[in-house]
mmCIF file of C-alpha atoms in Angstrom:
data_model
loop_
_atom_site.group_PDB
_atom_site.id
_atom_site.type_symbol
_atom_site.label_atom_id
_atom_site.label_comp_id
_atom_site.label_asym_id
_atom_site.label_seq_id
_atom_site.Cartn_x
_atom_site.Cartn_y
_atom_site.Cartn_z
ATOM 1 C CA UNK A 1435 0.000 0.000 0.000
ATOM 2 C CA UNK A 1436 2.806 2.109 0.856
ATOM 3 C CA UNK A 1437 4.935 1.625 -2.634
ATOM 4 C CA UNK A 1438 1.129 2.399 -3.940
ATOM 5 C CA UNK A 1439 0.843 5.534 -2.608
ATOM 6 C CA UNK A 1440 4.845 6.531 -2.964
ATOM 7 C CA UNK A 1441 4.292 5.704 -7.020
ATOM 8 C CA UNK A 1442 1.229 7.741 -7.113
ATOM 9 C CA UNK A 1443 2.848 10.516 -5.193
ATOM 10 C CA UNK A 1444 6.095 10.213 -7.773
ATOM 11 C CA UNK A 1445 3.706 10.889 -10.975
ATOM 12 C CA UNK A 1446 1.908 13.766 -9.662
ATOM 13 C CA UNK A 1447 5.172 15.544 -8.844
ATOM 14 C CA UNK A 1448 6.297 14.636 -12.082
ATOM 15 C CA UNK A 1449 3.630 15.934 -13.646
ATOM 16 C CA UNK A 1450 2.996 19.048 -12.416
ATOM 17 C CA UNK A 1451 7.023 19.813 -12.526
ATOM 18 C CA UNK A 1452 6.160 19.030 -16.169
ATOM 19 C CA UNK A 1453 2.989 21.354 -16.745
ATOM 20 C CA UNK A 1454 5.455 23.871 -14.568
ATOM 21 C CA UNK A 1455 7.945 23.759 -17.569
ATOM 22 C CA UNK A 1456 5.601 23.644 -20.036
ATOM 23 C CA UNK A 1457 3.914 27.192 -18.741
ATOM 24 C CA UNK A 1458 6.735 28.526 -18.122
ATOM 25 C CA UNK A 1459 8.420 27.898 -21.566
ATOM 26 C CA UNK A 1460 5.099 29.135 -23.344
ATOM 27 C CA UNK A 1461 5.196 32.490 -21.549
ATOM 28 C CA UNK A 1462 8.504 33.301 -22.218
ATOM 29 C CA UNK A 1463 7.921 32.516 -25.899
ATOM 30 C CA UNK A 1464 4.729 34.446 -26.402
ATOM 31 C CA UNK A 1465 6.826 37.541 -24.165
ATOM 32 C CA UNK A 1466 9.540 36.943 -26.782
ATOM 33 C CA UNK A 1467 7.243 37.275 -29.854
ATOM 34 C CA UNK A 1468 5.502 40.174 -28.165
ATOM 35 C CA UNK A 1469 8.999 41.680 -28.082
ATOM 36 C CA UNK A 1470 9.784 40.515 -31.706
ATOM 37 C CA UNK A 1471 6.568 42.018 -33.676
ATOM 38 C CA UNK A 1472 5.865 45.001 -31.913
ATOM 39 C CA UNK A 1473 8.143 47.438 -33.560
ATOM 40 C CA UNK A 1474 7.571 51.299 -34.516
ATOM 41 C CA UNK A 1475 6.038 52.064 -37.762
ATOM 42 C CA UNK A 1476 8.475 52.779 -40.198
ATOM 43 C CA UNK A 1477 8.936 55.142 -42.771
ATOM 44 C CA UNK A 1478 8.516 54.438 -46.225
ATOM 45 C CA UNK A 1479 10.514 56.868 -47.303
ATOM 46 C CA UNK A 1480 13.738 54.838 -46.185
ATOM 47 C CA UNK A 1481 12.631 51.906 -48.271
ATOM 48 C CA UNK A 1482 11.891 53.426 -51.184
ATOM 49 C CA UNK A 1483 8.177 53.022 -51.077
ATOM 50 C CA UNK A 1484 6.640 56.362 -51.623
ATOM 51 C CA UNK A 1485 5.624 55.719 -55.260
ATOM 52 C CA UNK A 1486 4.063 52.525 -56.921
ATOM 53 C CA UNK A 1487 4.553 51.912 -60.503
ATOM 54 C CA UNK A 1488 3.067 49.519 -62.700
ATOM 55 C CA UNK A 1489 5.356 47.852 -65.432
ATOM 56 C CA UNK A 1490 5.507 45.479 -68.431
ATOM 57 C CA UNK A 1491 8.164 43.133 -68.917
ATOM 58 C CA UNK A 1492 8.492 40.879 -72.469
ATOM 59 C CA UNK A 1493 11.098 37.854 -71.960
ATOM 60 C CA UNK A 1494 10.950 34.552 -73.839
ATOM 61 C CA UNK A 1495 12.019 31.398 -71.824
ATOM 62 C CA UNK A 1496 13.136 28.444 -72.960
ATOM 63 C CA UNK A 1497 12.929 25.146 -71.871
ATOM 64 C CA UNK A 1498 15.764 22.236 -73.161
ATOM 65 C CA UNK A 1499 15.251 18.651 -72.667
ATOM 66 C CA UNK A 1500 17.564 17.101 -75.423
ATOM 67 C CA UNK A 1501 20.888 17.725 -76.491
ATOM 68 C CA UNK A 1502 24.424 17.840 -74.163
ATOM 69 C CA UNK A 1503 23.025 20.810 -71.588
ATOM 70 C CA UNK A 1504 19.348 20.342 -70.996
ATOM 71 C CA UNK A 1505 18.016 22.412 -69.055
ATOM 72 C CA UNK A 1506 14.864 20.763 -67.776
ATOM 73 C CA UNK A 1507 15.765 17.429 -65.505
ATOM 74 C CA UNK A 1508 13.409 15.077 -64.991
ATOM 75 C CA UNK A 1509 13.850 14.610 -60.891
ATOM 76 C CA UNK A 1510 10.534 12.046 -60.392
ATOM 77 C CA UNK A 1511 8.506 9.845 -63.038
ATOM 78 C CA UNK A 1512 5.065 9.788 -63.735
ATOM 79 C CA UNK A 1513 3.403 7.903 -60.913
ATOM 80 C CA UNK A 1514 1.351 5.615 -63.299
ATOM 81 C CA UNK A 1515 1.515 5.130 -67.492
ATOM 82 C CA UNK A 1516 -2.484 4.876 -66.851
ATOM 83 C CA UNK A 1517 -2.289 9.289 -66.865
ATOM 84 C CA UNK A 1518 -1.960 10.428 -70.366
ATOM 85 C CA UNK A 1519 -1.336 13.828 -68.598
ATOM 86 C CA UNK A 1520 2.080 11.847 -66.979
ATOM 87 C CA UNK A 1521 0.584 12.983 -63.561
ATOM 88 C CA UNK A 1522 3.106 12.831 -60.875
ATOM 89 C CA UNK A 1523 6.396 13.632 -62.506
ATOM 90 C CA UNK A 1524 8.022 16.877 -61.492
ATOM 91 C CA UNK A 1525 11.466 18.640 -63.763
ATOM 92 C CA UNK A 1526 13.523 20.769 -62.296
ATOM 93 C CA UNK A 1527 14.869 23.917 -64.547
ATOM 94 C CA UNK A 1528 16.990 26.493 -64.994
ATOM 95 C CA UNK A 1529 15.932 27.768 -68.238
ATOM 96 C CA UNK A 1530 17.133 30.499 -70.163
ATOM 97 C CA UNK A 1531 15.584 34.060 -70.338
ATOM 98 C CA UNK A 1532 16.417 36.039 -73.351
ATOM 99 C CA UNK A 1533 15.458 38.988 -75.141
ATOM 100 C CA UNK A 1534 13.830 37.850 -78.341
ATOM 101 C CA UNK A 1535 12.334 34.714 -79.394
ATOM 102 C CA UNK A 1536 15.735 33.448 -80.804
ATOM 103 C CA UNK A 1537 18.051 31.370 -77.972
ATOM 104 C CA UNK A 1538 21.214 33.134 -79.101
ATOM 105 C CA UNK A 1539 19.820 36.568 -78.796
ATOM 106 C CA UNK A 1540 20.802 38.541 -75.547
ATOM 107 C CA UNK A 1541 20.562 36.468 -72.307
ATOM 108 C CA UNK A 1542 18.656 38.414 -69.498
ATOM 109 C CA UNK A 1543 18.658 35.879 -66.826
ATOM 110 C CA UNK A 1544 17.509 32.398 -65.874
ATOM 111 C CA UNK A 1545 14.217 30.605 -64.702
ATOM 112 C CA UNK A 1546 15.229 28.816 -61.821
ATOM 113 C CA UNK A 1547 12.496 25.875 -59.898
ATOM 114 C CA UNK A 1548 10.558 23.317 -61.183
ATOM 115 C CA UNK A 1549 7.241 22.260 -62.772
ATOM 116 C CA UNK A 1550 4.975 18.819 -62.273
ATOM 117 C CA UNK A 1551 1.930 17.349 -63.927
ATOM 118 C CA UNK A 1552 -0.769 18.258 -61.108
ATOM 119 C CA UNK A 1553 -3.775 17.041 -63.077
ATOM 120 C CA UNK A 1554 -4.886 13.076 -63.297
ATOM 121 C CA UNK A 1555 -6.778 13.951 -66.637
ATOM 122 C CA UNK A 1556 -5.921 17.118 -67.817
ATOM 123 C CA UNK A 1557 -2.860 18.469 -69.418
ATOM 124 C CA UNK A 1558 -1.564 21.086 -66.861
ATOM 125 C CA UNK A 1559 1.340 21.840 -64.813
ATOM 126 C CA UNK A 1560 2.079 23.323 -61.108
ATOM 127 C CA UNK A 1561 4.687 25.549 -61.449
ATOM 128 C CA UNK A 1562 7.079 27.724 -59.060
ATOM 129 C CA UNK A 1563 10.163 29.434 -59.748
ATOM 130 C CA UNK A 1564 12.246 32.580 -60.161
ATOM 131 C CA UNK A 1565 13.365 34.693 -62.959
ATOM 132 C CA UNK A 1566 16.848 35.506 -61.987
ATOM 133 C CA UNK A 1567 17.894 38.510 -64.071
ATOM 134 C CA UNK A 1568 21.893 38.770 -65.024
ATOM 135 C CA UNK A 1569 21.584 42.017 -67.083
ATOM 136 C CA UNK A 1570 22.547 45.457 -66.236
ATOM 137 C CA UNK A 1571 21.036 46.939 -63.410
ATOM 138 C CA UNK A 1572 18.459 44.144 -62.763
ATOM 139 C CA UNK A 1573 21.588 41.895 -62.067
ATOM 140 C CA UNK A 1574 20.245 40.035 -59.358
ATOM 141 C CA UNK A 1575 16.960 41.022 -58.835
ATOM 142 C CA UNK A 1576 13.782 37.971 -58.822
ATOM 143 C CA UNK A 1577 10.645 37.832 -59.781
ATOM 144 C CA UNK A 1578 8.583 34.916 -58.106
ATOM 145 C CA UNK A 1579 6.371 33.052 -59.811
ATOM 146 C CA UNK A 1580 3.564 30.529 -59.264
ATOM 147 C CA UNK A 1581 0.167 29.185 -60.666
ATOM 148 C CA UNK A 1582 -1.452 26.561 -63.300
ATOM 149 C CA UNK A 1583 -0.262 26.547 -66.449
ATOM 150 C CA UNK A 1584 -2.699 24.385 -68.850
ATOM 151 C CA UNK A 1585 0.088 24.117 -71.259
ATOM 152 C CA UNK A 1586 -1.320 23.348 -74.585
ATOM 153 C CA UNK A 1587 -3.818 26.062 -74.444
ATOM 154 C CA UNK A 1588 -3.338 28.933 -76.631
ATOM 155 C CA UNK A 1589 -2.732 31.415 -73.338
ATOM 156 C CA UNK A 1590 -1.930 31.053 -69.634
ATOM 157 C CA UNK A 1591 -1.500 33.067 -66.716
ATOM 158 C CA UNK A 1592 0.517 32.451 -63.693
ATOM 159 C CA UNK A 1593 0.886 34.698 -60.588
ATOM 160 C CA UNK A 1594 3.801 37.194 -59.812
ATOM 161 C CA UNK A 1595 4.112 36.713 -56.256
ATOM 162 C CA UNK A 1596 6.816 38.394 -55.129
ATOM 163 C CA UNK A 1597 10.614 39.587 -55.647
ATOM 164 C CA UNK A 1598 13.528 41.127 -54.761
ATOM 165 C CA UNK A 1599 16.087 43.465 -55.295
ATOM 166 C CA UNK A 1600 14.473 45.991 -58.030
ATOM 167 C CA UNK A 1601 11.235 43.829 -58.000
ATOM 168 C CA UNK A 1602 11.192 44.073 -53.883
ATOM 169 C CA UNK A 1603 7.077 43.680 -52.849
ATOM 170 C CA UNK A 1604 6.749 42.737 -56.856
ATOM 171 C CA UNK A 1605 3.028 41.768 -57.381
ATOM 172 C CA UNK A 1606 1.161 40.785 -60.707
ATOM 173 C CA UNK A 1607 0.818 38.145 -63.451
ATOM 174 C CA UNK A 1608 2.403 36.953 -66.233
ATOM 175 C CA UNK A 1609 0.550 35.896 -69.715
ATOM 176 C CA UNK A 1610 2.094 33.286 -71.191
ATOM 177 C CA UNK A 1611 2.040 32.137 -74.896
ATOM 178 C CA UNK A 1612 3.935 28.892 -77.417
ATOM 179 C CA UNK A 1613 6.061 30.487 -79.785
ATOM 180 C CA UNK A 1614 8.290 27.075 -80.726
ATOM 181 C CA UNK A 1615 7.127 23.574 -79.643
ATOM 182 C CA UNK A 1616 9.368 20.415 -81.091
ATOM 183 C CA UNK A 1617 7.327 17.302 -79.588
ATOM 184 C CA UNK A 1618 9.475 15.066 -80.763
ATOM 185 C CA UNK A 1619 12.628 16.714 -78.496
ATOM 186 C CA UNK A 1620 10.331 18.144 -75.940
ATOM 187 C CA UNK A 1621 11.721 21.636 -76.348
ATOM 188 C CA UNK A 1622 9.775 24.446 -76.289
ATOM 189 C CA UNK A 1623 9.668 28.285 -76.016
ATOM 190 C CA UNK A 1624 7.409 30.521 -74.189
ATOM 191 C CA UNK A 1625 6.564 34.059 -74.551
ATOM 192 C CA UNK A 1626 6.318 36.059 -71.116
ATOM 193 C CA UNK A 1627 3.995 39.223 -71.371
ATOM 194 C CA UNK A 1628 4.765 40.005 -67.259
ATOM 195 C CA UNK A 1629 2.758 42.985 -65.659
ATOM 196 C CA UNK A 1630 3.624 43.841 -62.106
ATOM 197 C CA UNK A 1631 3.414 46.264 -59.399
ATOM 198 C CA UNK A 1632 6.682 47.304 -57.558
ATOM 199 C CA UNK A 1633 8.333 50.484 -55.967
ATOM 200 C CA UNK A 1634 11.659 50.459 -58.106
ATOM 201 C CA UNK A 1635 12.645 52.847 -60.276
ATOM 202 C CA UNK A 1636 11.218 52.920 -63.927
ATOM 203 C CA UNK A 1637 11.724 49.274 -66.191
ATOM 204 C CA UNK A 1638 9.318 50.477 -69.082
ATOM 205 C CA UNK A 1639 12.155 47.993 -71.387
ATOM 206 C CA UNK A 1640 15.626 46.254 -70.620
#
């Protein structure tokens, strides 16, 4: 009866030394996020955020799967041959941007993520990445991107969702169009008509 008790007596302590803890822990994190988020409000001024400006950007991207360099990797297979739409399979990509239609024309960055078949029995792909620009004063600035893209239809939208560098709080979309499409290599390229808010200075062209 005695060990009885003594057990009993062992688990309560334990526990409430536990819930102790516990408390204890959860109250200094919720007085460190306190601490964290409540901050003055800031000045746009110092960010550069007085004046937002809407602007166009026309880039054609291009995506390789054949030859020496692709670049679009096929990372996972199709989960099943039983999906014409090859649902499952996901490419990664760092596809280059240029200036005209033509691959050897000037390079003005790369599309950097990945794409998958996200449809059982439609053609259409989940896509996420960023346009990395390498020219001139956008060198290193991002554009986010993300959205459907029904491939095969005529035109497509996908959502600007953020950036940085000149394209810092970047917001928009992006229409998307087929210029080239070899089926037989799988290559393809795709006009970008992008149209996004941002509080950079002007980028009516590159």
């Amino acid at each position: 009866m005695t060990s009885s008790i003594s057990t009993t007596h062992f688990i309560l302590l334990f526990l409430f030394l536990f819930l102790s803890l516990f408390l204890s822990s959860s109250i200094a994190y919720a007085q460190e996020d306190e601490a964290f988020f409540i901050k003055k409000s800031m000045d746009r001024k110092l960010l550069g955020l007085e004046t937002e400006q809407l602007s166009h950007l026309r880039l054609y991207w291009h995506d390789v799967l054949s030859g020496d360099n692709p670049t679009s990797i096929e990372i996972i297979p199709p989960i099943s041959n039983k999906f014409q739409s090859g649902f499952g399979y996901i490419r990664m990509i760092d596809n280059a941007l240029t200036e005209e239609q033509n691959r050897s024309s000037k390079l003005l960055g790369r599309a950097q993520g990945f794409y998958a078949s996200a449809s059982q029995d439609k053609v259409a792909l989940l896509m996420a990445m960023n346009f990395v620009f390498t020219s001139g004063k956008y060198n290193g600035s991002t554009i986010s991107m993300f959205g459907r893209n029904p491939w095969m239809e005529n035109l497509r939208e996908l959502s600007v969702i953020g950036g940085s560098g000149l394209f810092r709080f970047a917001r928009g979309y992006a229409k998307l169009h087929t210029v080239e499409l070899d089926i037989a290599k799988g290559n393809a390229v795709v006009e970008y008509n992008i149209y996004l808010f941002h509080y950079a200075d002007s980028i009516a062209s590159f």
